[in-house]
Amino acid sequence: MVDATKEDRLRLYKAILSLETQEECEDFFEDLLTIAEMNAACQRLKVAVLLDQKITTQKIAQETGASTATVTRVNKCLNYGKGYKNIVKKLNDNEE
């Protein structure tokens, strides 16, 4: 497989940003991702949410079925990246 170019990634981001409803989002991601890819993405987001709640790595691994390596990787991204931190904050803000 050839790596996506910057132009390819930007096209994907623009496509996602153009979605206007939950139904459009569901339809697009159902077509875009395999079931395994969707499950993995959902699992990583759930791991990020649980890490934000200060749940331990072992408990998160048990609850989600994620490997401790995945939990550790998501934790690193949550602490040093921007994406998970931003989306978890938005999810928390929407729940309040």
JSON list of C-alpha atoms in Angstrom, two decimals:
[
{"chain": "A", "resi": 1, "resn": "MET", "atom": "CA", "xyz": [0.00, 0.00, 0.00]},
{"chain": "A", "resi": 2, "resn": "VAL", "atom": "CA", "xyz": [1.25, 3.48, -0.86]},
{"chain": "A", "resi": 3, "resn": "ASP", "atom": "CA", "xyz": [1.23, 6.02, 1.97]},
{"chain": "A", "resi": 4, "resn": "ALA", "atom": "CA", "xyz": [-1.35, 8.78, 1.71]},
{"chain": "A", "resi": 5, "resn": "THR", "atom": "CA", "xyz": [0.03, 12.10, 0.58]},
{"chain": "A", "resi": 6, "resn": "LYS", "atom": "CA", "xyz": [-0.62, 15.34, 2.42]},
{"chain": "A", "resi": 7, "resn": "GLU", "atom": "CA", "xyz": [-3.13, 16.20, -0.32]},
{"chain": "A", "resi": 8, "resn": "ASP", "atom": "CA", "xyz": [-4.90, 12.87, 0.27]},
{"chain": "A", "resi": 9, "resn": "ARG", "atom": "CA", "xyz": [-5.12, 13.53, 4.01]},
{"chain": "A", "resi": 10, "resn": "LEU", "atom": "CA", "xyz": [-6.42, 17.06, 3.46]},
{"chain": "A", "resi": 11, "resn": "ARG", "atom": "CA", "xyz": [-9.11, 15.71, 1.12]},
{"chain": "A", "resi": 12, "resn": "LEU", "atom": "CA", "xyz": [-10.19, 13.26, 3.82]},
{"chain": "A", "resi": 13, "resn": "TYR", "atom": "CA", "xyz": [-10.30, 15.99, 6.48]},
{"chain": "A", "resi": 14, "resn": "LYS", "atom": "CA", "xyz": [-12.35, 18.22, 4.18]},
{"chain": "A", "resi": 15, "resn": "ALA", "atom": "CA", "xyz": [-14.72, 15.34, 3.46]},
{"chain": "A", "resi": 16, "resn": "ILE", "atom": "CA", "xyz": [-15.23, 14.73, 7.20]},
{"chain": "A", "resi": 17, "resn": "LEU", "atom": "CA", "xyz": [-15.74, 18.42, 7.88]},
{"chain": "A", "resi": 18, "resn": "SER", "atom": "CA", "xyz": [-18.40, 18.57, 5.16]},
{"chain": "A", "resi": 19, "resn": "LEU", "atom": "CA", "xyz": [-20.64, 16.08, 6.97]},
{"chain": "A", "resi": 20, "resn": "GLU", "atom": "CA", "xyz": [-23.67, 17.85, 8.38]},
{"chain": "A", "resi": 21, "resn": "THR", "atom": "CA", "xyz": [-25.70, 15.22, 10.22]},
{"chain": "A", "resi": 22, "resn": "GLN", "atom": "CA", "xyz": [-25.12, 12.16, 12.34]},
{"chain": "A", "resi": 23, "resn": "GLU", "atom": "CA", "xyz": [-26.74, 10.09, 9.60]},
{"chain": "A", "resi": 24, "resn": "GLU", "atom": "CA", "xyz": [-24.29, 11.42, 6.99]},
{"chain": "A", "resi": 25, "resn": "CYS", "atom": "CA", "xyz": [-21.45, 10.66, 9.37]},
{"chain": "A", "resi": 26, "resn": "GLU", "atom": "CA", "xyz": [-22.68, 7.11, 10.01]},
{"chain": "A", "resi": 27, "resn": "ASP", "atom": "CA", "xyz": [-23.14, 6.47, 6.27]},
{"chain": "A", "resi": 28, "resn": "PHE", "atom": "CA", "xyz": [-19.70, 7.82, 5.38]},
{"chain": "A", "resi": 29, "resn": "PHE", "atom": "CA", "xyz": [-17.79, 5.95, 8.08]},
{"chain": "A", "resi": 30, "resn": "GLU", "atom": "CA", "xyz": [-19.71, 2.74, 7.40]},
{"chain": "A", "resi": 31, "resn": "ASP", "atom": "CA", "xyz": [-18.49, 2.93, 3.80]},
{"chain": "A", "resi": 32, "resn": "LEU", "atom": "CA", "xyz": [-15.00, 4.22, 4.62]},
{"chain": "A", "resi": 33, "resn": "LEU", "atom": "CA", "xyz": [-13.96, 1.82, 7.39]},
{"chain": "A", "resi": 34, "resn": "THR", "atom": "CA", "xyz": [-14.13, -1.92, 7.80]},
{"chain": "A", "resi": 35, "resn": "ILE", "atom": "CA", "xyz": [-15.92, -3.23, 10.88]},
{"chain": "A", "resi": 36, "resn": "ALA", "atom": "CA", "xyz": [-12.54, -3.97, 12.46]},
{"chain": "A", "resi": 37, "resn": "GLU", "atom": "CA", "xyz": [-11.26, -0.45, 11.74]},
{"chain": "A", "resi": 38, "resn": "MET", "atom": "CA", "xyz": [-14.42, 1.12, 13.18]},
{"chain": "A", "resi": 39, "resn": "ASN", "atom": "CA", "xyz": [-14.20, -1.08, 16.28]},
{"chain": "A", "resi": 40, "resn": "ALA", "atom": "CA", "xyz": [-10.53, -0.14, 16.75]},
{"chain": "A", "resi": 41, "resn": "ALA", "atom": "CA", "xyz": [-11.28, 3.58, 16.40]},
{"chain": "A", "resi": 42, "resn": "CYS", "atom": "CA", "xyz": [-14.18, 3.36, 18.86]},
{"chain": "A", "resi": 43, "resn": "GLN", "atom": "CA", "xyz": [-12.03, 1.38, 21.28]},
{"chain": "A", "resi": 44, "resn": "ARG", "atom": "CA", "xyz": [-9.22, 3.98, 21.19]},
{"chain": "A", "resi": 45, "resn": "LEU", "atom": "CA", "xyz": [-11.67, 6.82, 21.79]},
{"chain": "A", "resi": 46, "resn": "LYS", "atom": "CA", "xyz": [-13.19, 4.94, 24.73]},
{"chain": "A", "resi": 47, "resn": "VAL", "atom": "CA", "xyz": [-9.67, 4.39, 26.11]},
{"chain": "A", "resi": 48, "resn": "ALA", "atom": "CA", "xyz": [-8.99, 8.14, 25.85]},
{"chain": "A", "resi": 49, "resn": "VAL", "atom": "CA", "xyz": [-12.22, 8.96, 27.69]},
{"chain": "A", "resi": 50, "resn": "LEU", "atom": "CA", "xyz": [-11.42, 6.48, 30.47]},
{"chain": "A", "resi": 51, "resn": "LEU", "atom": "CA", "xyz": [-7.83, 7.74, 30.77]},
{"chain": "A", "resi": 52, "resn": "ASP", "atom": "CA", "xyz": [-9.20, 11.26, 31.15]},
{"chain": "A", "resi": 53, "resn": "GLN", "atom": "CA", "xyz": [-11.29, 9.92, 34.05]},
{"chain": "A", "resi": 54, "resn": "LYS", "atom": "CA", "xyz": [-8.03, 8.68, 35.67]},
{"chain": "A", "resi": 55, "resn": "ILE", "atom": "CA", "xyz": [-8.94, 4.99, 35.34]},
{"chain": "A", "resi": 56, "resn": "THR", "atom": "CA", "xyz": [-5.92, 2.69, 35.57]},
{"chain": "A", "resi": 57, "resn": "THR", "atom": "CA", "xyz": [-4.33, 1.08, 32.53]},
{"chain": "A", "resi": 58, "resn": "GLN", "atom": "CA", "xyz": [-5.15, -2.44, 33.75]},
{"chain": "A", "resi": 59, "resn": "LYS", "atom": "CA", "xyz": [-8.79, -1.61, 34.40]},
{"chain": "A", "resi": 60, "resn": "ILE", "atom": "CA", "xyz": [-9.13, 0.08, 31.01]},
{"chain": "A", "resi": 61, "resn": "ALA", "atom": "CA", "xyz": [-7.55, -2.93, 29.29]},
{"chain": "A", "resi": 62, "resn": "GLN", "atom": "CA", "xyz": [-10.01, -5.23, 31.08]},
{"chain": "A", "resi": 63, "resn": "GLU", "atom": "CA", "xyz": [-13.04, -3.05, 30.35]},
{"chain": "A", "resi": 64, "resn": "THR", "atom": "CA", "xyz": [-12.29, -2.32, 26.69]},
{"chain": "A", "resi": 65, "resn": "GLY", "atom": "CA", "xyz": [-10.32, -5.35, 25.57]},
{"chain": "A", "resi": 66, "resn": "ALA", "atom": "CA", "xyz": [-7.53, -3.02, 24.42]},
{"chain": "A", "resi": 67, "resn": "SER", "atom": "CA", "xyz": [-3.98, -4.17, 24.95]},
{"chain": "A", "resi": 68, "resn": "THR", "atom": "CA", "xyz": [-1.94, -2.34, 27.56]},
{"chain": "A", "resi": 69, "resn": "ALA", "atom": "CA", "xyz": [0.27, -1.20, 24.64]},
{"chain": "A", "resi": 70, "resn": "THR", "atom": "CA", "xyz": [-2.77, 0.48, 23.03]},
{"chain": "A", "resi": 71, "resn": "VAL", "atom": "CA", "xyz": [-3.76, 2.08, 26.34]},
{"chain": "A", "resi": 72, "resn": "THR", "atom": "CA", "xyz": [-0.19, 3.34, 26.79]},
{"chain": "A", "resi": 73, "resn": "ARG", "atom": "CA", "xyz": [-0.07, 4.72, 23.24]},
{"chain": "A", "resi": 74, "resn": "VAL", "atom": "CA", "xyz": [-3.40, 6.53, 23.64]},
{"chain": "A", "resi": 75, "resn": "ASN", "atom": "CA", "xyz": [-2.21, 7.89, 26.99]},
{"chain": "A", "resi": 76, "resn": "LYS", "atom": "CA", "xyz": [0.95, 9.24, 25.35]},
{"chain": "A", "resi": 77, "resn": "CYS", "atom": "CA", "xyz": [-1.16, 10.94, 22.67]},
{"chain": "A", "resi": 78, "resn": "LEU", "atom": "CA", "xyz": [-3.55, 12.29, 25.30]},
{"chain": "A", "resi": 79, "resn": "ASN", "atom": "CA", "xyz": [-0.64, 13.78, 27.25]},
{"chain": "A", "resi": 80, "resn": "TYR", "atom": "CA", "xyz": [1.56, 15.04, 24.42]},
{"chain": "A", "resi": 81, "resn": "GLY", "atom": "CA", "xyz": [-0.75, 15.35, 21.42]},
{"chain": "A", "resi": 82, "resn": "LYS", "atom": "CA", "xyz": [-3.71, 17.56, 20.67]},
{"chain": "A", "resi": 83, "resn": "GLY", "atom": "CA", "xyz": [-6.33, 15.38, 18.99]},
{"chain": "A", "resi": 84, "resn": "TYR", "atom": "CA", "xyz": [-7.55, 13.17, 21.81]},
{"chain": "A", "resi": 85, "resn": "LYS", "atom": "CA", "xyz": [-7.27, 15.98, 24.36]},
{"chain": "A", "resi": 86, "resn": "ASN", "atom": "CA", "xyz": [-9.39, 18.27, 22.18]},
{"chain": "A", "resi": 87, "resn": "ILE", "atom": "CA", "xyz": [-12.07, 15.71, 21.38]},
{"chain": "A", "resi": 88, "resn": "VAL", "atom": "CA", "xyz": [-12.34, 14.42, 24.97]},
{"chain": "A", "resi": 89, "resn": "LYS", "atom": "CA", "xyz": [-12.80, 18.01, 26.15]},
{"chain": "A", "resi": 90, "resn": "LYS", "atom": "CA", "xyz": [-15.53, 18.55, 23.54]},
{"chain": "A", "resi": 91, "resn": "LEU", "atom": "CA", "xyz": [-17.26, 15.33, 24.58]},
{"chain": "A", "resi": 92, "resn": "ASN", "atom": "CA", "xyz": [-17.08, 16.37, 28.24]},
{"chain": "A", "resi": 93, "resn": "ASP", "atom": "CA", "xyz": [-18.40, 19.86, 27.44]},
{"chain": "A", "resi": 94, "resn": "ASN", "atom": "CA", "xyz": [-21.35, 18.36, 25.53]},
{"chain": "A", "resi": 95, "resn": "GLU", "atom": "CA", "xyz": [-22.26, 16.12, 28.48]},
{"chain": "A", "resi": 96, "resn": "GLU", "atom": "CA", "xyz": [-22.47, 19.03, 30.91]}
]
